[in-house]
Tab-separated table of C-alpha atoms and ligand atoms in Angstrom:
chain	number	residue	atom	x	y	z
A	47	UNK	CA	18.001	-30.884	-51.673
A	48	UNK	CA	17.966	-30.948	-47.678
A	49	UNK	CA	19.583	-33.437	-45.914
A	50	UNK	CA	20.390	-35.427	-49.450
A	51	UNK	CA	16.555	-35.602	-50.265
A	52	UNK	CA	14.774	-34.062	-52.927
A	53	UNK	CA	12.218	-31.557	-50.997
A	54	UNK	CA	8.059	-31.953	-51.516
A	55	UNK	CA	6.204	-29.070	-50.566
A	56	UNK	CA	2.174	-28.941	-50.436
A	57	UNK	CA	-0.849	-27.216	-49.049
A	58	UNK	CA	-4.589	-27.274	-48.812
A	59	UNK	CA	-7.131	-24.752	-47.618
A	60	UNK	CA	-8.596	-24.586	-44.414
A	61	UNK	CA	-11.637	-23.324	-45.872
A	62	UNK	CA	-14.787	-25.425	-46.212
A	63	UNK	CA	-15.103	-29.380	-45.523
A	64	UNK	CA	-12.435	-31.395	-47.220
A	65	UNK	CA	-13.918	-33.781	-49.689
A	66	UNK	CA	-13.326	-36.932	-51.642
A	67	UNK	CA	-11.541	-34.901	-54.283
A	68	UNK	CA	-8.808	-33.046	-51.585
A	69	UNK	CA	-8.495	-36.524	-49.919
A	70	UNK	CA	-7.933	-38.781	-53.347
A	71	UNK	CA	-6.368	-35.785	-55.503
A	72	UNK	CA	-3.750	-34.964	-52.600
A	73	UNK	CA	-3.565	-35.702	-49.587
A	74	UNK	CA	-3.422	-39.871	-49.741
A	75	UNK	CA	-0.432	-39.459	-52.811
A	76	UNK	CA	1.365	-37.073	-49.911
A	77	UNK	CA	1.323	-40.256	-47.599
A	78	UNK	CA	2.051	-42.576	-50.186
A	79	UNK	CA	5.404	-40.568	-51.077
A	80	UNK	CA	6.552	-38.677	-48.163
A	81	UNK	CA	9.306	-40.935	-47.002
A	82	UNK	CA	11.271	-40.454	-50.068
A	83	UNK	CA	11.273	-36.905	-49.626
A	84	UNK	CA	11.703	-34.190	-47.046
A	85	UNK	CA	8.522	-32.794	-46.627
A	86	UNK	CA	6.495	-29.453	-45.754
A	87	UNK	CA	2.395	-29.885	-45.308
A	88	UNK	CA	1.145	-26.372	-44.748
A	89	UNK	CA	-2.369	-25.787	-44.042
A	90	UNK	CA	-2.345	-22.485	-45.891
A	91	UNK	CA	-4.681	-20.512	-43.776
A	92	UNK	CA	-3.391	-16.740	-45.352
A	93	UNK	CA	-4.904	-17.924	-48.972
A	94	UNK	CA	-8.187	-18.712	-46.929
A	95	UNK	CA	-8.668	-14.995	-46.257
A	96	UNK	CA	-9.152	-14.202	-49.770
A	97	UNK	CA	-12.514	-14.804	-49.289
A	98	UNK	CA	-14.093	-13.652	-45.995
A	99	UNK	CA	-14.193	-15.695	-43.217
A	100	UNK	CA	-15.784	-16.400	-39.718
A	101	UNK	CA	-12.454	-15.696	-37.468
A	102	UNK	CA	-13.725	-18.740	-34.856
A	103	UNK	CA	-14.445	-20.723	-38.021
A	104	UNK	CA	-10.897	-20.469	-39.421
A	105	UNK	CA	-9.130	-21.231	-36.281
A	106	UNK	CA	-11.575	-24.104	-36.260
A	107	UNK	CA	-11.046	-25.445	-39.657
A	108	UNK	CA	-7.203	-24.813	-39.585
A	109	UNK	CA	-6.840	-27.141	-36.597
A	110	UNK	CA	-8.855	-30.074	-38.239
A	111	UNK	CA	-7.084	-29.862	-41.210
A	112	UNK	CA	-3.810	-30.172	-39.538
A	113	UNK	CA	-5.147	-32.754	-37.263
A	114	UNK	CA	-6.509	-34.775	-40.430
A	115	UNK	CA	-2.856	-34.728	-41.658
A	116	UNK	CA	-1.795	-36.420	-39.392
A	117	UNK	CA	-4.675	-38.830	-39.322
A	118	UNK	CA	-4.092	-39.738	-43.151
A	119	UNK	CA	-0.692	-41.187	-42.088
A	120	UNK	CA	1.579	-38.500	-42.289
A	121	UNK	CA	4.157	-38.486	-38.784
A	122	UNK	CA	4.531	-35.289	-37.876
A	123	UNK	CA	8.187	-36.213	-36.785
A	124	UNK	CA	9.097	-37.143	-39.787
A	125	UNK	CA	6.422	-34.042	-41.732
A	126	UNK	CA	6.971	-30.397	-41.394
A	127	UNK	CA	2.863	-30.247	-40.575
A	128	UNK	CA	2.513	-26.370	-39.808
A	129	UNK	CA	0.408	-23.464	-40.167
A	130	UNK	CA	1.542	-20.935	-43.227
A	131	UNK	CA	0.452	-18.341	-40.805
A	132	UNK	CA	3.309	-18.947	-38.347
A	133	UNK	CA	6.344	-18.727	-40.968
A	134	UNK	CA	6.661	-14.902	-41.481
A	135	UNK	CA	8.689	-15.794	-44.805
A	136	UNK	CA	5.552	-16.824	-47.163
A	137	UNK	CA	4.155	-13.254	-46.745
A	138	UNK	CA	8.086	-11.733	-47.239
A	139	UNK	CA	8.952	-13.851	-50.206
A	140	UNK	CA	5.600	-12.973	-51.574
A	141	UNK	CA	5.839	-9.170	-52.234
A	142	UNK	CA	9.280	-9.836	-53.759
A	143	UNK	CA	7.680	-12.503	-56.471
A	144	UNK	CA	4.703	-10.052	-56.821
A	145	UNK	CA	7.519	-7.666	-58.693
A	146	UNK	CA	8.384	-10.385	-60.931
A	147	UNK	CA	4.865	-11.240	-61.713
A	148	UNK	CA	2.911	-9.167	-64.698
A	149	UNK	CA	-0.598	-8.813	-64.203
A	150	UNK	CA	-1.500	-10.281	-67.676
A	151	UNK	CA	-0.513	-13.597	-66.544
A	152	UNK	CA	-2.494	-13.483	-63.234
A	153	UNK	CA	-5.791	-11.807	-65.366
A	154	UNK	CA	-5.095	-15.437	-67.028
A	155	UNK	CA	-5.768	-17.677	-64.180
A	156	UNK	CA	-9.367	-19.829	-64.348
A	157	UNK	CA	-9.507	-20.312	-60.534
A	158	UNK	CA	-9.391	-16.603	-60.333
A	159	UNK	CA	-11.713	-15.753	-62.910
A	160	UNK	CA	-14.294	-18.516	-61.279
A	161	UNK	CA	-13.521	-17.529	-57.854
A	162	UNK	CA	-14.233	-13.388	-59.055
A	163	UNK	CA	-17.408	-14.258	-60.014
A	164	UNK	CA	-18.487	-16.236	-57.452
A	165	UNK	CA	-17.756	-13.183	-55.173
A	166	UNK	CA	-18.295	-10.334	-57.051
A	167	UNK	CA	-18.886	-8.140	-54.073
A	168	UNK	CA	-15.440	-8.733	-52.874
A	169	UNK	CA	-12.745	-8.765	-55.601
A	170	UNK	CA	-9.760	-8.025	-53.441
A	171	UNK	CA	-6.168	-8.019	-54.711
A	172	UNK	CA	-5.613	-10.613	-52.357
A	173	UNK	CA	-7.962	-12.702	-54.911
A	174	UNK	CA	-5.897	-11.592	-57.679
A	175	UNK	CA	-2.542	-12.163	-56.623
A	176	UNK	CA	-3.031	-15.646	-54.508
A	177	UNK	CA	-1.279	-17.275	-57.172
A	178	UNK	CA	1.859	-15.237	-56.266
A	179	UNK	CA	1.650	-16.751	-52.627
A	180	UNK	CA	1.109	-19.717	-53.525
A	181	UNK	CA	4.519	-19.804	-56.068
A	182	UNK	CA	6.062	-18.343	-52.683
A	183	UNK	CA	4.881	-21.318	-50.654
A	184	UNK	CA	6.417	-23.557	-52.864
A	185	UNK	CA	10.148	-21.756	-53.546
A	186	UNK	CA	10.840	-20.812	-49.993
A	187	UNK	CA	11.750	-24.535	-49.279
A	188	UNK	CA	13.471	-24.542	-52.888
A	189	UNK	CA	10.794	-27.423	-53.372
A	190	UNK	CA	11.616	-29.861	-56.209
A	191	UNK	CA	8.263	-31.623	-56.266
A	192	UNK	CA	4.636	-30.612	-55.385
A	193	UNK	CA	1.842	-33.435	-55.253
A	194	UNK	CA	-1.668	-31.394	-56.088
A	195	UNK	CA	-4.585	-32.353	-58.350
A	196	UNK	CA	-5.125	-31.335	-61.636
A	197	UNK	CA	-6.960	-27.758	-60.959
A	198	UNK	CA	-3.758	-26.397	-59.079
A	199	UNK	CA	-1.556	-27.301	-62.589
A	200	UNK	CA	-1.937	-23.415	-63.985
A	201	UNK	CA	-0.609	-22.244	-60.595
A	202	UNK	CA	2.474	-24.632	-60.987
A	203	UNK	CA	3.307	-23.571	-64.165
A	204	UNK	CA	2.810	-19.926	-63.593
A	205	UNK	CA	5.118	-20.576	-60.184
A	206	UNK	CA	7.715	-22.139	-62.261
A	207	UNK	CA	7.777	-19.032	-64.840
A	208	UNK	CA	8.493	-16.943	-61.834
A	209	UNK	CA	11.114	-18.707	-60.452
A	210	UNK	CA	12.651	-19.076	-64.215
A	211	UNK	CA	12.444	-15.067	-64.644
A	212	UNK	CA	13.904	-14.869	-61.257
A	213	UNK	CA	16.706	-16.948	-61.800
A	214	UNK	CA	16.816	-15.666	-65.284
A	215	UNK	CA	18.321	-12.222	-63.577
A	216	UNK	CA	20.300	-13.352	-60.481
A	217	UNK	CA	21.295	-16.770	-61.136
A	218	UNK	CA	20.590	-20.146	-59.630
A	219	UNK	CA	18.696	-18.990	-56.399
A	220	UNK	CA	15.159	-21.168	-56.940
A	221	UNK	CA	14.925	-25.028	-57.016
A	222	UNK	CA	12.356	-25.387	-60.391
A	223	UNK	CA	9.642	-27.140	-58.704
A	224	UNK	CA	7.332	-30.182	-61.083
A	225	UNK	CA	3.619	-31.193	-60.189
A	226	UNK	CA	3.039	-34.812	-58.989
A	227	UNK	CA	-0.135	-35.778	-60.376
A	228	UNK	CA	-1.235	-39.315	-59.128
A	229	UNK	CA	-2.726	-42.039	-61.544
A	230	UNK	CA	-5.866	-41.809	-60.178
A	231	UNK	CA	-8.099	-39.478	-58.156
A	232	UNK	CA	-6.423	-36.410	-59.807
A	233	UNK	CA	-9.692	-34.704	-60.644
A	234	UNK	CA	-13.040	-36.551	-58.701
A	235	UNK	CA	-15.914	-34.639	-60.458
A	236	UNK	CA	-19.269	-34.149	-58.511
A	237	UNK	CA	-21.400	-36.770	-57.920
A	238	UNK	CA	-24.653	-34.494	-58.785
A	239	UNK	CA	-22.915	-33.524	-62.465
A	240	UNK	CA	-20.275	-35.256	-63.338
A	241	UNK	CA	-19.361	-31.885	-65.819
A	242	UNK	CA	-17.996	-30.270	-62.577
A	243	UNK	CA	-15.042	-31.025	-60.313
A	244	UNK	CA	-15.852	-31.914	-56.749
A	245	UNK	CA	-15.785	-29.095	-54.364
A	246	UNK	CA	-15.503	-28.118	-50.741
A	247	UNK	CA	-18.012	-24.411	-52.410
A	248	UNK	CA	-20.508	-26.679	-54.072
A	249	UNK	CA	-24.251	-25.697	-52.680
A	250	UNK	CA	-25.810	-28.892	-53.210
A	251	UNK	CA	-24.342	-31.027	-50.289
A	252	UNK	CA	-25.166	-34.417	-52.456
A	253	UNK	CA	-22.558	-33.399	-55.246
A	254	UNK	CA	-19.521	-33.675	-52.547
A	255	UNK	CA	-18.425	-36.899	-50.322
A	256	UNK	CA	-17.223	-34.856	-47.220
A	257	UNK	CA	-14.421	-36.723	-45.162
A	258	UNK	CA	-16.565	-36.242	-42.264
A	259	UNK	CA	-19.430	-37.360	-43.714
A	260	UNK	CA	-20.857	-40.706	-41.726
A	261	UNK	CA	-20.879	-44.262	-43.964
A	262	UNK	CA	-24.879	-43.679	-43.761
A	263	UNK	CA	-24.275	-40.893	-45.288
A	264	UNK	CA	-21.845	-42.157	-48.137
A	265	UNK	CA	-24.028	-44.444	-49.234
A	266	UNK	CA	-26.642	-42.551	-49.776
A	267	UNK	CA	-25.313	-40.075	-51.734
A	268	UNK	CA	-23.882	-42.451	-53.687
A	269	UNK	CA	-27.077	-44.181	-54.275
A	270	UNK	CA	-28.303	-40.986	-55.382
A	271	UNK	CA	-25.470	-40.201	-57.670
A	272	UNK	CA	-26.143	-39.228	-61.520
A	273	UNK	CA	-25.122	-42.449	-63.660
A	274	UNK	CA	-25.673	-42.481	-67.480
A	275	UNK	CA	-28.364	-44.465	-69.844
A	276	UNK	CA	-25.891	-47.686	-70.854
A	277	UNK	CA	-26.761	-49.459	-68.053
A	278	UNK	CA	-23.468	-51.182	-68.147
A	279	UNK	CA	-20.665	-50.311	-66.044
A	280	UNK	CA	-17.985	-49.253	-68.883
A	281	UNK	CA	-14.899	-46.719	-68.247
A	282	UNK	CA	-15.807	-44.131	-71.215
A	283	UNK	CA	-15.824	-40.598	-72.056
A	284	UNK	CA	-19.485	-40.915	-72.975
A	285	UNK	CA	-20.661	-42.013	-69.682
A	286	UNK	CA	-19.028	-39.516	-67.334
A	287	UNK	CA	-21.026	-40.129	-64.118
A	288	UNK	CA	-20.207	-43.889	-64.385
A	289	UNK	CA	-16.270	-43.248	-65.067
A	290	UNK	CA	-16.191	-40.857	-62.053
A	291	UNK	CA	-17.507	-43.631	-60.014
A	292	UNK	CA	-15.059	-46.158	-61.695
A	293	UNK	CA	-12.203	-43.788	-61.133
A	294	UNK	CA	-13.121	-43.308	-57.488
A	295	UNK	CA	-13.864	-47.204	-56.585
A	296	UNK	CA	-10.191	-47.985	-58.474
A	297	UNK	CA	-8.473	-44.943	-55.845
A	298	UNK	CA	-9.847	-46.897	-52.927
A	299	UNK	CA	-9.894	-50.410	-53.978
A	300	UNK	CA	-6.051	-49.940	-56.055
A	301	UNK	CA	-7.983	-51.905	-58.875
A	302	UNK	CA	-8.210	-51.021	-62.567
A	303	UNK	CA	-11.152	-49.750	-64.580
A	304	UNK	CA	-10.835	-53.162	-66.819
A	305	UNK	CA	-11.233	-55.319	-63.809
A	306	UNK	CA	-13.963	-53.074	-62.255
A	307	UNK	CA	-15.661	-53.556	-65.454
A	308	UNK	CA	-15.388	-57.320	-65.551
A	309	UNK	CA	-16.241	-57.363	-61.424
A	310	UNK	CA	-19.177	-55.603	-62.538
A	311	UNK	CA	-20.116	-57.711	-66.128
A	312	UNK	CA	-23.736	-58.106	-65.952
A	313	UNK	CA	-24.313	-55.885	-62.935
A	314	UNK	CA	-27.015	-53.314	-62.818
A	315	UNK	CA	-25.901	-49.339	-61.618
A	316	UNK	CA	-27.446	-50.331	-57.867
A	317	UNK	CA	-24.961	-52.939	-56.815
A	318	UNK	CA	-21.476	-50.703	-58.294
A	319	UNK	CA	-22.689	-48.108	-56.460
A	320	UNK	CA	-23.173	-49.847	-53.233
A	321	UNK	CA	-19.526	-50.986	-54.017
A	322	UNK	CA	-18.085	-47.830	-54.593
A	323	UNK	CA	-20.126	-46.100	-51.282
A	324	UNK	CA	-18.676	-49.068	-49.738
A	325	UNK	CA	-14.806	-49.012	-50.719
A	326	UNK	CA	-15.258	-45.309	-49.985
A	327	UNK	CA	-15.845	-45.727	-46.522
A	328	UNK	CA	-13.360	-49.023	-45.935
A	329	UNK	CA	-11.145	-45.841	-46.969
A	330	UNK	CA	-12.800	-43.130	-45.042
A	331	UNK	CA	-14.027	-44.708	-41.424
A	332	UNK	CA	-9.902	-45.593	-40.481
A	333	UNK	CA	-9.134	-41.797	-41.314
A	334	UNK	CA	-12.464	-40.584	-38.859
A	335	UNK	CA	-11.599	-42.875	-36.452
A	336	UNK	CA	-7.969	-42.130	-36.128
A	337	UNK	CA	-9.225	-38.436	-36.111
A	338	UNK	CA	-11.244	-38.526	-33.018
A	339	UNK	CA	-8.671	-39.880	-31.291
A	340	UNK	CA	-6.321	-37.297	-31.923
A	341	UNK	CA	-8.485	-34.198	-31.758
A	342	UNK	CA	-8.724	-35.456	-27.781
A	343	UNK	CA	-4.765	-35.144	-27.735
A	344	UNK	CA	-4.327	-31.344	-27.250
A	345	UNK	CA	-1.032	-30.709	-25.779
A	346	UNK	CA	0.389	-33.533	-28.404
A	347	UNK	CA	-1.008	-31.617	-31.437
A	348	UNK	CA	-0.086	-28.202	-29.538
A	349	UNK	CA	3.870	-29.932	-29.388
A	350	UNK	CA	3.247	-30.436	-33.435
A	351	UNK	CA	2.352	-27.032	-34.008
A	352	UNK	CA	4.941	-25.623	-32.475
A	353	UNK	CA	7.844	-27.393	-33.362
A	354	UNK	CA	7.209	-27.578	-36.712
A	355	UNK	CA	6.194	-23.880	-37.216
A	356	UNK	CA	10.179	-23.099	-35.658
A	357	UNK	CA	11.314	-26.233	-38.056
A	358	UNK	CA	9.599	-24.391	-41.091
A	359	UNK	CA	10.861	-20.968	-40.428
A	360	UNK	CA	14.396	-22.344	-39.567
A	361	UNK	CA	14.583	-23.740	-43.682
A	362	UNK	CA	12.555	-20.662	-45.334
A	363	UNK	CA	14.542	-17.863	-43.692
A	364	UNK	CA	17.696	-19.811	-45.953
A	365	UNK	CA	15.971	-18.958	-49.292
A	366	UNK	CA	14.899	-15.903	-47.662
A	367	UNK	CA	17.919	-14.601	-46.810
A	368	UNK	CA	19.495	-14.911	-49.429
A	369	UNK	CA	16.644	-13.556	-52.114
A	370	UNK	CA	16.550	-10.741	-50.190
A	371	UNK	CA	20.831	-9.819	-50.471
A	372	UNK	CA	19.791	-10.743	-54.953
A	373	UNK	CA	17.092	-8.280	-54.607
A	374	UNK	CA	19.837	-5.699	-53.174
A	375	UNK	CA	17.986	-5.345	-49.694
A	376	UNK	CA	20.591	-4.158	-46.817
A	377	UNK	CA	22.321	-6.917	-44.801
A	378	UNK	CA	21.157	-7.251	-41.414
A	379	UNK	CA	23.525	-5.860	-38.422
A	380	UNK	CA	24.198	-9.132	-35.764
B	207	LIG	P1	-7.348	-26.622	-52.360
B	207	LIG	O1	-7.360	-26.354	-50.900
B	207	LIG	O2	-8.482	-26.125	-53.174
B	207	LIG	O3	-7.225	-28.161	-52.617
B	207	LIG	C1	-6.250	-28.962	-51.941
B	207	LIG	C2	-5.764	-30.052	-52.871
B	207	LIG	O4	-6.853	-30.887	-53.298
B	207	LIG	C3	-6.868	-30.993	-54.717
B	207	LIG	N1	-8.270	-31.113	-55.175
B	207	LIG	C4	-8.744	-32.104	-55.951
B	207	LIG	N2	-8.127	-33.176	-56.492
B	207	LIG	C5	-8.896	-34.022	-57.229
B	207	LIG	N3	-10.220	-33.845	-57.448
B	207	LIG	C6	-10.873	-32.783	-56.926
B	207	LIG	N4	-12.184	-32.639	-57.122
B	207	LIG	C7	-10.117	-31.845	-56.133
B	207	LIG	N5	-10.430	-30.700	-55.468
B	207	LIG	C8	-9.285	-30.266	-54.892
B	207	LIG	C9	-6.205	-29.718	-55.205
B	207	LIG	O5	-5.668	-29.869	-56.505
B	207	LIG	C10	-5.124	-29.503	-54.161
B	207	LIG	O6	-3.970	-30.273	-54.467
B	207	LIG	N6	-4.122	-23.184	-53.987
B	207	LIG	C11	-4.244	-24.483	-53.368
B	207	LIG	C12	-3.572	-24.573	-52.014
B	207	LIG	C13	-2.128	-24.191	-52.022
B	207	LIG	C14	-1.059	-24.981	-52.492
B	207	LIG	C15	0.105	-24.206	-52.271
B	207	LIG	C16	-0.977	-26.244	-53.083
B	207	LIG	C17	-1.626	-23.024	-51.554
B	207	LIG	N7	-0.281	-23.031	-51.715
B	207	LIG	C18	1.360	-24.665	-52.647
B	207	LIG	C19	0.291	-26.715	-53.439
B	207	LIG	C20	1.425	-25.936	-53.236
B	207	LIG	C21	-5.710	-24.790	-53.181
B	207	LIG	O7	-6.536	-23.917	-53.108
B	207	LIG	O8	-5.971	-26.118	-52.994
């Protein structure tokens, strides 16, 4: 609790465009809920480094990100919108956990596995022990909920068995956070093969909607999108491009997949998917718009960063602090 809320902490990756999936698995449920909590947004530009990057790039990238925050709907008086690079404690907090994390459980994680073979040249231990960062992102604001889609669910549970085995020894010091997984949009899958989740790595361009990405665009990727043999617009397991498409035109429209399939009874695969590219960029062209304008506002977003990088190391060094005198590290002379 801070200030009598219940605190809501969440991050995304500066790395890659955002797409459809980051937008409608995370960041629109953050706007929809952050007044009833007090909230930290953290672009978390340290996990990006786990993979090499272009230095210009990630400065780049990190800016937009927190710039589209902002441009989703989220005040930044009212957000702790900062860079996980400016609060020392994420780093600090995350060589304590790392001692109360075994290596079998991080050898278990899928996004590591996927992400080691994707870069096989480059297996750092950064790689192998993001998870532990991650769990130290959420506990340093003793975080009670944390909105993220369904791929990030293994990291919350493994966070919340650290923090258990933590208290577990010195008491009550960590909040134990739970995942907020929205109704709908929690896992967008590719339009290209519906098998796979949407995603910012994907090589084939056509797969991913790109927040960016013009209405032009949209549309005519999701003309091109893979759709199944039924020719009927039914929400089922066996047609898996079509029930992406449903589950993405219900995010943006806030219908259901009954009354999509009755707006659609009798409707070929052409006209849904002009729908859908069409309720996707009623959703999309606000957010771009809202963006430009923004991005010209320098010294505003400069304020943001600022003030809510001293805002976020103000709460963290609290948990800090005080895992630091568990741990048995000497107290500090004033
Ligand atoms: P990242 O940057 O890969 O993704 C950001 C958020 O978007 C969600 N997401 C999706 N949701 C639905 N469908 C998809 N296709 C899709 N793709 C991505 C993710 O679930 C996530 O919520 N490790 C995290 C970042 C992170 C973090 C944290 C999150 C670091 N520390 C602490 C929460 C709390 C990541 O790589 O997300």
């Amino acid at each position: 609790m801070l200030d009598g809320k219940k605190v809501l902490f969440s991050g995304m990756q500066a790395t890659g465009n955002l797409t459809l999936g980051n937008y409608l698995g995370a960041l629109k449920n953050w706007v929809t809920i952050a007044d009833e909590y007090e909230t930290f947004y953290s672009v978390v530009d340290m996990h990006s480094i786990t993979v090499r990057q272009d230095p210009a790039e990630l400065r780049k990238r990190a800016r937009t990100l927190l710039t589209l925050y902002i441009a989703a709907g989220l005040d930044p008086e009212k957000n702790c919108i900062y860079y996980q690079s400016h609060v020392t404690g994420h780093a600090e907090l995350a060589w304590i956990l790392n001692c109360f994390t075994y290596m079998g459980e991080l050898n278990r994680m899928t996004q590591f596995k996927d992400k080691a073979a994707k870069h096989a040249d480059n297996i750092n231990a950064g790689l192998f022990t993001y998870p532990v960062l991650m769990a130290a992102d959420i506990l340093l604001y003793q975080s009670d909920v944390v909105p993220v889609g369904i791929d990030q669910m293994q990291h919350l549970e493994l966070t919340r068995d650290i923090a258990q085995r933590f208290n577990g020894v010195y008491g009550d010091v960590f909040t134990i956070p739970e995942a907020y997984i929205g109704k709908v949009g929690a896992k967008v899958m590719s339009l290209q093969d519906p098998a796979k989740k949407m995603s910012k790595s994907d090589e084939n361009p056509n797969g991913s909607i790109y927040l960016m990405d013009d209405p032009d665009t949209i549309i005519r990727k999701f003309k091109r999108a893979v759709t199944d043999s039924e020719a009927c617009v039914r929400y089922c397991e066996e047609q898996p491009g079509i029930k992406n498409l449903i589950d993405i035109y219900c995010a943006c429209t806030g219908k259901t997949p009954a009354e999509t399939e009755r707006e659609f009874d009798g409707k070929g695969y052409g006209d849904f998917k002009m729908a859908v590219g069409e309720s996707v960029v009623s959703v999309l062209k606000p957010l771009q718009d809202r963006f430009a304008e923004l991005s010209r506002d320098k010294a505003y977003l400069d304020s943001v960063i600022k003030n809510n990088a001293e805002k976020a190391q103000y709460f963290s060094n609290k948990t800090l602090r005080k895992v630091q005198k568990k741990v048995g590290f000497p107290e500090r002379i004033r």
